[in-house]
PDB file of C-alpha atoms in Angstrom:
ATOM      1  CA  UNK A  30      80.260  89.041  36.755  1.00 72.00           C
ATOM      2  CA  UNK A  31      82.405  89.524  33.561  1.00 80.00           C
ATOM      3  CA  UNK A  32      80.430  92.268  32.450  1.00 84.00           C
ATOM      4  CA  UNK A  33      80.498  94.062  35.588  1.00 81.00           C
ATOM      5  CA  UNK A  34      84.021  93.635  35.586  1.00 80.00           C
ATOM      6  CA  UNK A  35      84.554  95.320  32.336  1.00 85.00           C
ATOM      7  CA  UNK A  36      82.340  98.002  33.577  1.00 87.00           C
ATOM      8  CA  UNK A  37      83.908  98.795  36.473  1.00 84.00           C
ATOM      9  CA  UNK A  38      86.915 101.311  37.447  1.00 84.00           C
ATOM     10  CA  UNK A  39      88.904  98.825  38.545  1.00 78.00           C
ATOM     11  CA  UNK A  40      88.083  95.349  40.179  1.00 80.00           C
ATOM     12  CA  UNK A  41      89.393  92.945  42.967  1.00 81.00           C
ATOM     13  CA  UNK A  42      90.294  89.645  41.257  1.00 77.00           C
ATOM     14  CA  UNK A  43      89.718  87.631  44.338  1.00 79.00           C
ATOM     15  CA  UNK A  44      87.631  88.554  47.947  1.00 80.00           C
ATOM     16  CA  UNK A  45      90.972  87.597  49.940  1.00 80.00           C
ATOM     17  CA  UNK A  46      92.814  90.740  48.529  1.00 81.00           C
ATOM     18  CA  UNK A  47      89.957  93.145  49.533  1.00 83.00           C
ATOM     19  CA  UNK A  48      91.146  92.451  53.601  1.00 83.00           C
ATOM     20  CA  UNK A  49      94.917  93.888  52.971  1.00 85.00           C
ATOM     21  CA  UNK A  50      93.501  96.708  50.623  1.00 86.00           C
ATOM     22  CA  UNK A  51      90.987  97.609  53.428  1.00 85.00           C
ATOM     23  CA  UNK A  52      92.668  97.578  56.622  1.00 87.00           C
ATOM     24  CA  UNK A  53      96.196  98.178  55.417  1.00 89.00           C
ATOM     25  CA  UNK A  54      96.191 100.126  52.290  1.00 89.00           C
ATOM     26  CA  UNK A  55      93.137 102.292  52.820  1.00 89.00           C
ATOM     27  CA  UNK A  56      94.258 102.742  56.372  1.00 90.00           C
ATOM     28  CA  UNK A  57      98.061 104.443  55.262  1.00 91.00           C
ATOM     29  CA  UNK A  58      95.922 105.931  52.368  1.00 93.00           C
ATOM     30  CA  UNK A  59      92.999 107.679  54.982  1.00 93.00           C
ATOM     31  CA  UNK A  60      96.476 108.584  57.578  1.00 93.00           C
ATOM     32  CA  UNK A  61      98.474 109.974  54.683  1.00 95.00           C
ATOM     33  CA  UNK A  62      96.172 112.362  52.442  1.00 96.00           C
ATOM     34  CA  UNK A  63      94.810 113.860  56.142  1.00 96.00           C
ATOM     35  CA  UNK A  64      98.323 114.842  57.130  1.00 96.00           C
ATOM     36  CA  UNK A  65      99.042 116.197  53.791  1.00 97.00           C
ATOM     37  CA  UNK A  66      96.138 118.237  53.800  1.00 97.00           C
ATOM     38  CA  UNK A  67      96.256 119.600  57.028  1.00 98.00           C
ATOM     39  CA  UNK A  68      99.939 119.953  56.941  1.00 98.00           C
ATOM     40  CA  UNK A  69      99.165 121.863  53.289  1.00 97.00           C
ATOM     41  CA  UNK A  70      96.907 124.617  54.908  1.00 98.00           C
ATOM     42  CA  UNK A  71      99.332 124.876  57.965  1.00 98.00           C
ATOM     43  CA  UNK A  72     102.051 125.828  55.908  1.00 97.00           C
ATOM     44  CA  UNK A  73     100.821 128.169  53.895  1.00 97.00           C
ATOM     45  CA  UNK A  74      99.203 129.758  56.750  1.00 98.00           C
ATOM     46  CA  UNK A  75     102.129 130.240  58.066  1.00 98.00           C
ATOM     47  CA  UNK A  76     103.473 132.141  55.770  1.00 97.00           C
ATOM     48  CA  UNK A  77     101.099 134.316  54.631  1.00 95.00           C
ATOM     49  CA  UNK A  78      99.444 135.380  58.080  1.00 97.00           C
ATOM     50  CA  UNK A  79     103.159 136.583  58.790  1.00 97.00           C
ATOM     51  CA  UNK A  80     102.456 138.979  55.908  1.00 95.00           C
ATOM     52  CA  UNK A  81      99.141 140.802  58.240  1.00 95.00           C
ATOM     53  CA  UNK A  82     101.190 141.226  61.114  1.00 95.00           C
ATOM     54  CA  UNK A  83     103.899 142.684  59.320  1.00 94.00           C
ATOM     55  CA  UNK A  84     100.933 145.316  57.522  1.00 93.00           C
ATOM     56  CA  UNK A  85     100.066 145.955  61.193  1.00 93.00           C
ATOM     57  CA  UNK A  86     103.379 146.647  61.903  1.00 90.00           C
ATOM     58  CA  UNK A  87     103.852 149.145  59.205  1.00 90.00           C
ATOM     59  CA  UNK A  88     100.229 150.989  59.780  1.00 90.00           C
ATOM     60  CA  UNK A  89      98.727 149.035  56.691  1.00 92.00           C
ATOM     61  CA  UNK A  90     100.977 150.477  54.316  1.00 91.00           C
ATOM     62  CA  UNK A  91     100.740 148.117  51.373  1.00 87.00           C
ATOM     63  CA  UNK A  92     104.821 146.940  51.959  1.00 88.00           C
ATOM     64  CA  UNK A  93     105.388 143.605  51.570  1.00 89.00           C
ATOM     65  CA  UNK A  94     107.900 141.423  54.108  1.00 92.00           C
ATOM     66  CA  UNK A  95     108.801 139.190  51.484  1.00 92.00           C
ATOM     67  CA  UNK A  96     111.011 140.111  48.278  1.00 90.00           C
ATOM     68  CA  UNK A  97     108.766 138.479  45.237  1.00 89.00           C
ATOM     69  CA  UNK A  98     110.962 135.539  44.143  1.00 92.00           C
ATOM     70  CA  UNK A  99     110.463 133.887  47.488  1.00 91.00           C
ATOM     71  CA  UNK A 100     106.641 134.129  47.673  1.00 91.00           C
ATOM     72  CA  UNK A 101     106.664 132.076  44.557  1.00 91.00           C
ATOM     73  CA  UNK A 102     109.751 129.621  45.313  1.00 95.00           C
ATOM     74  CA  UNK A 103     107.994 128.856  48.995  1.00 96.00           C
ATOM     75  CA  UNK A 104     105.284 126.512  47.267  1.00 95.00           C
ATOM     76  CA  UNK A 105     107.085 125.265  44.109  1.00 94.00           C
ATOM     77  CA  UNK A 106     110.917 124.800  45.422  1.00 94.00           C
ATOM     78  CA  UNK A 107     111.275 125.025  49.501  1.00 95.00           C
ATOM     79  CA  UNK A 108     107.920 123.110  51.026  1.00 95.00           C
ATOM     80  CA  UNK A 109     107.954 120.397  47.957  1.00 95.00           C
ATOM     81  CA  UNK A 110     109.144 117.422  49.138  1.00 96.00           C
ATOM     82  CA  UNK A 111     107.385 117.493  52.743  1.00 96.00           C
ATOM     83  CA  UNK A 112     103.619 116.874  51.903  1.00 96.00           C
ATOM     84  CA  UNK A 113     105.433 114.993  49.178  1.00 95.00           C
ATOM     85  CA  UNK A 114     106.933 112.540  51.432  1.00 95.00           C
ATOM     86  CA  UNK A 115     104.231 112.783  53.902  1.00 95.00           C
ATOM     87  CA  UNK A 116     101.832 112.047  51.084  1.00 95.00           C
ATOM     88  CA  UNK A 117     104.040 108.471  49.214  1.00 94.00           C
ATOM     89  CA  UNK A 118     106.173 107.187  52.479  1.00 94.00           C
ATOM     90  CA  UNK A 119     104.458 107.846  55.485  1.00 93.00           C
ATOM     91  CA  UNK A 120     103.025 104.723  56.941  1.00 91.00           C
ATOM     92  CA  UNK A 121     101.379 105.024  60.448  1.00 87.00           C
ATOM     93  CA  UNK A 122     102.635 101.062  61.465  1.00 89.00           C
ATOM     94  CA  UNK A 123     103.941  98.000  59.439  1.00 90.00           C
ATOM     95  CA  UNK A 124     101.417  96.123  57.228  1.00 89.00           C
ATOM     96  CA  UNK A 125     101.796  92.916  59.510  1.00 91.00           C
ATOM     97  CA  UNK A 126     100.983  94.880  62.171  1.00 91.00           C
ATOM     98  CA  UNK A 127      97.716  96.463  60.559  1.00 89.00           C
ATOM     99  CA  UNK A 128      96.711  92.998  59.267  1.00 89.00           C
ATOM    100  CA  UNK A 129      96.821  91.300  62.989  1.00 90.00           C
ATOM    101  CA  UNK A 130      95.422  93.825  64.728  1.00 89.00           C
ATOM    102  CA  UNK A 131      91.703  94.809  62.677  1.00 85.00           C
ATOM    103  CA  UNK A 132      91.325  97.142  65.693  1.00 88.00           C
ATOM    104  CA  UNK A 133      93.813  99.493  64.390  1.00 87.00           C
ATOM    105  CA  UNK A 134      90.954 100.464  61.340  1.00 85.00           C
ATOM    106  CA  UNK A 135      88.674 102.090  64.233  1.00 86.00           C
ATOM    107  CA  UNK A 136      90.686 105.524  64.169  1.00 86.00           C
ATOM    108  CA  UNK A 137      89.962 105.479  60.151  1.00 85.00           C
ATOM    109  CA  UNK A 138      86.556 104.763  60.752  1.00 85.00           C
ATOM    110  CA  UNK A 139      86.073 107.113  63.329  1.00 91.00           C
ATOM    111  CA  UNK A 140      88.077 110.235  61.432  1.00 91.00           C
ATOM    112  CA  UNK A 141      90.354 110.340  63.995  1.00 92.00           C
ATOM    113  CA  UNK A 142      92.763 111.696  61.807  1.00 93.00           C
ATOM    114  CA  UNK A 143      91.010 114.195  59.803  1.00 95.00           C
ATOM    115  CA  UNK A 144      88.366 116.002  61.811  1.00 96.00           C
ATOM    116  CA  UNK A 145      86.694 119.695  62.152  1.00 97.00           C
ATOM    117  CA  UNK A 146      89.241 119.436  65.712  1.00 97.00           C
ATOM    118  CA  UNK A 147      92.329 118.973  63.942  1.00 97.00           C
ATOM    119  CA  UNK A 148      91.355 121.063  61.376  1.00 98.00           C
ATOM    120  CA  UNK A 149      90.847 123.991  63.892  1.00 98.00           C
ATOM    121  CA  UNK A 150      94.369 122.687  65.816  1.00 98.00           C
ATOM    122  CA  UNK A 151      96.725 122.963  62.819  1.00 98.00           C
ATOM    123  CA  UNK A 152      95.242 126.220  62.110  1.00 98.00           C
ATOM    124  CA  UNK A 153      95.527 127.783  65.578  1.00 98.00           C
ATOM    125  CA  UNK A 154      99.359 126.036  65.624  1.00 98.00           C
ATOM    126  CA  UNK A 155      99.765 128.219  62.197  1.00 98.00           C
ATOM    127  CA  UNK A 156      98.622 131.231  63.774  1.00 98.00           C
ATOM    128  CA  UNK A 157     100.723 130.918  66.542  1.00 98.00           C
ATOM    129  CA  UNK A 158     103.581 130.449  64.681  1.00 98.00           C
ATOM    130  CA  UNK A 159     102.885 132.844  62.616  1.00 98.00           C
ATOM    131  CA  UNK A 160     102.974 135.196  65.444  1.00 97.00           C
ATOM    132  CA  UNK A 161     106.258 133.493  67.123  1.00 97.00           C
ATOM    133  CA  UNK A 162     108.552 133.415  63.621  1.00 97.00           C
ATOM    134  CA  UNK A 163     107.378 137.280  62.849  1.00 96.00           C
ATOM    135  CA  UNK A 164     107.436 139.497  66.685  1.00 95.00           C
ATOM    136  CA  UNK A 165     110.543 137.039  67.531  1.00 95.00           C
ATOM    137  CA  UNK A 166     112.613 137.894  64.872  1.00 93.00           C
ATOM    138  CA  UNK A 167     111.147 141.844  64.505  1.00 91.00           C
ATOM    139  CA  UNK A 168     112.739 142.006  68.676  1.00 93.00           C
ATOM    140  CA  UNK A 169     115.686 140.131  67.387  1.00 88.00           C
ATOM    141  CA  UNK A 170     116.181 142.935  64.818  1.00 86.00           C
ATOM    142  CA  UNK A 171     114.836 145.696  66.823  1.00 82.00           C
ATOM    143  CA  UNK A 172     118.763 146.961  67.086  1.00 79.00           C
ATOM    144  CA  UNK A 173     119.568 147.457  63.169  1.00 74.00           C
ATOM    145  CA  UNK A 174     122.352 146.565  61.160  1.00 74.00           C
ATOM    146  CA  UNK A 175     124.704 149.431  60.084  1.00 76.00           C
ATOM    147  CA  UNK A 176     126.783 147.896  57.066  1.00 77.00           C
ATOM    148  CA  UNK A 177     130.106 149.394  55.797  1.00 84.00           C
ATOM    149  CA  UNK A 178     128.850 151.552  53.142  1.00 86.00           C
ATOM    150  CA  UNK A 179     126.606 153.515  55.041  1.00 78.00           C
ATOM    151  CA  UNK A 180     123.484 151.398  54.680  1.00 77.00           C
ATOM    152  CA  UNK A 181     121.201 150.132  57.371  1.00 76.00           C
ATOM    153  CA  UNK A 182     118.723 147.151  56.982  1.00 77.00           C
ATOM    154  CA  UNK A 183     115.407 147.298  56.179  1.00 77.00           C
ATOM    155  CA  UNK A 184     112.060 145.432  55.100  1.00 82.00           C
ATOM    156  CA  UNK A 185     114.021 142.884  53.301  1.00 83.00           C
ATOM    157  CA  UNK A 186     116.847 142.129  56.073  1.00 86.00           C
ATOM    158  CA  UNK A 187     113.600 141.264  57.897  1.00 90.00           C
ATOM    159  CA  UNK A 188     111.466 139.426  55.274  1.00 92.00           C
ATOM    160  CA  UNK A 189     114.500 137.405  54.335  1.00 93.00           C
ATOM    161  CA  UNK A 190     115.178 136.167  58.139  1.00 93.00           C
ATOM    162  CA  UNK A 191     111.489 135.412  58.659  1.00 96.00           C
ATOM    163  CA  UNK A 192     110.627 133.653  55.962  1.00 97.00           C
ATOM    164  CA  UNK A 193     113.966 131.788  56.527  1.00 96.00           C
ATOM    165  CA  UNK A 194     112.623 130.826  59.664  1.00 97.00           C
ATOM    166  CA  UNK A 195     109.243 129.947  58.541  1.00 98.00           C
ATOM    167  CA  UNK A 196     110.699 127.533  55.756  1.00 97.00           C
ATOM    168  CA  UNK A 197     113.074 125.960  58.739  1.00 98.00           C
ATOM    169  CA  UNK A 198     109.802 125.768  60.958  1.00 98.00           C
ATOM    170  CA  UNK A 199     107.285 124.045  58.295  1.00 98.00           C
ATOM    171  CA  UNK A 200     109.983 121.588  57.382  1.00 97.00           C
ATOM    172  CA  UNK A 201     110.275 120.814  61.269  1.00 97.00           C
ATOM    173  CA  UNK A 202     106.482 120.330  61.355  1.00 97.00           C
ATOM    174  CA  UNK A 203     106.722 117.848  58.597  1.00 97.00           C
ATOM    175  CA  UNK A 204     109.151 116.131  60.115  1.00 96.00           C
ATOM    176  CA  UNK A 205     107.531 116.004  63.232  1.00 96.00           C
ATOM    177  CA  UNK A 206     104.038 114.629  61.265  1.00 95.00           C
ATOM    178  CA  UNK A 207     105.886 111.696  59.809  1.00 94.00           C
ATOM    179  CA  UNK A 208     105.288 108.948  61.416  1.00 91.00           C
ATOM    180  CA  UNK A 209     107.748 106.447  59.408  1.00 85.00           C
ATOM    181  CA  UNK A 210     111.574 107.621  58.926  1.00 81.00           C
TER     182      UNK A 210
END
């Protein structure tokens, strides 16, 4: 047994740990990295997918809606702390909880919570998103801005209120995903 131990990646000093590491730990582990990683593709879905419907709007002209900065600071500065949180505090019920009630380990063991359905649902909720934040905010600025020096708005007026939006509305999303405040 020693020699396994010393073999091994890590090891479980005595059998009555293994039940809390199973059916709480693995369970919050299993309901946190699915959220993260379904929440991760939703997000940037969102964001990017705005970019087609703006090159439809434009006849496929090779403009971009977003100024350059904020492509890169969406990732790395504005949607950083929600899979983070989602990913280190979330915690689908309280430990006790998990540990009286085995039954709550079915919906790991059935990948309830990660699943080619969910997949497909955060994806379409992207999309239609996507599709909200952009055309809403396009009609909302169908009228034009006229500022004082003669100027009117433009591509960037636009790209900065959508993806203003879209950071609000991923945020949101997060927030709604958490399942522990």
């Amino acid at each position: 047994g020693l020699q396994a131990v010393n073999s091994a990646d890590f090891s479980i000093g005595q059998f009555s740990y293994l039940l809390r590491l199973l059916l709480v730990h693995g369970a919050w582990n299993y309901a946190r990295i699915s959220n993260v990683i379904l929440y991760s593709f939703y997000k940037n879905i969102t964001l990017y997918v705005i970019e087609l419907w703006f090159a439809i709007y434009s006849y496929w002209t090779g403009q971009v809606i977003y100024e350059r900065w904020s492509i890169g600071m969406y990732n790395i500065f504005f949607t950083f702390f929600p899979p983070l949180a989602l990913g280190i505090f979330d915690k689908t019920c309280s430990a006790e909880t998990r540990e009286k009630n085995p039954a709550l380990y079915l919906s790991s063991q059935h990948s309830e919570l990660y699943n080619i359905k969910r997949f497909w649902m955060f994806i379409g909720n992207a999309l239609y998103h996507s599709v909200l934040l952009f055309w809403l905010c396009k009609w909302a600025m169908d009228t034009g801005v006229l500022w004082l020096d003669g100027h009117t708005d433009g591509s960037l007026v636009l790209g900065s209120t959508v993806y203003t939006m879209v950071v609000i509305t991923t945020c949101l999303k997060a927030a709604l995903l958490m399942d522990s405040w």
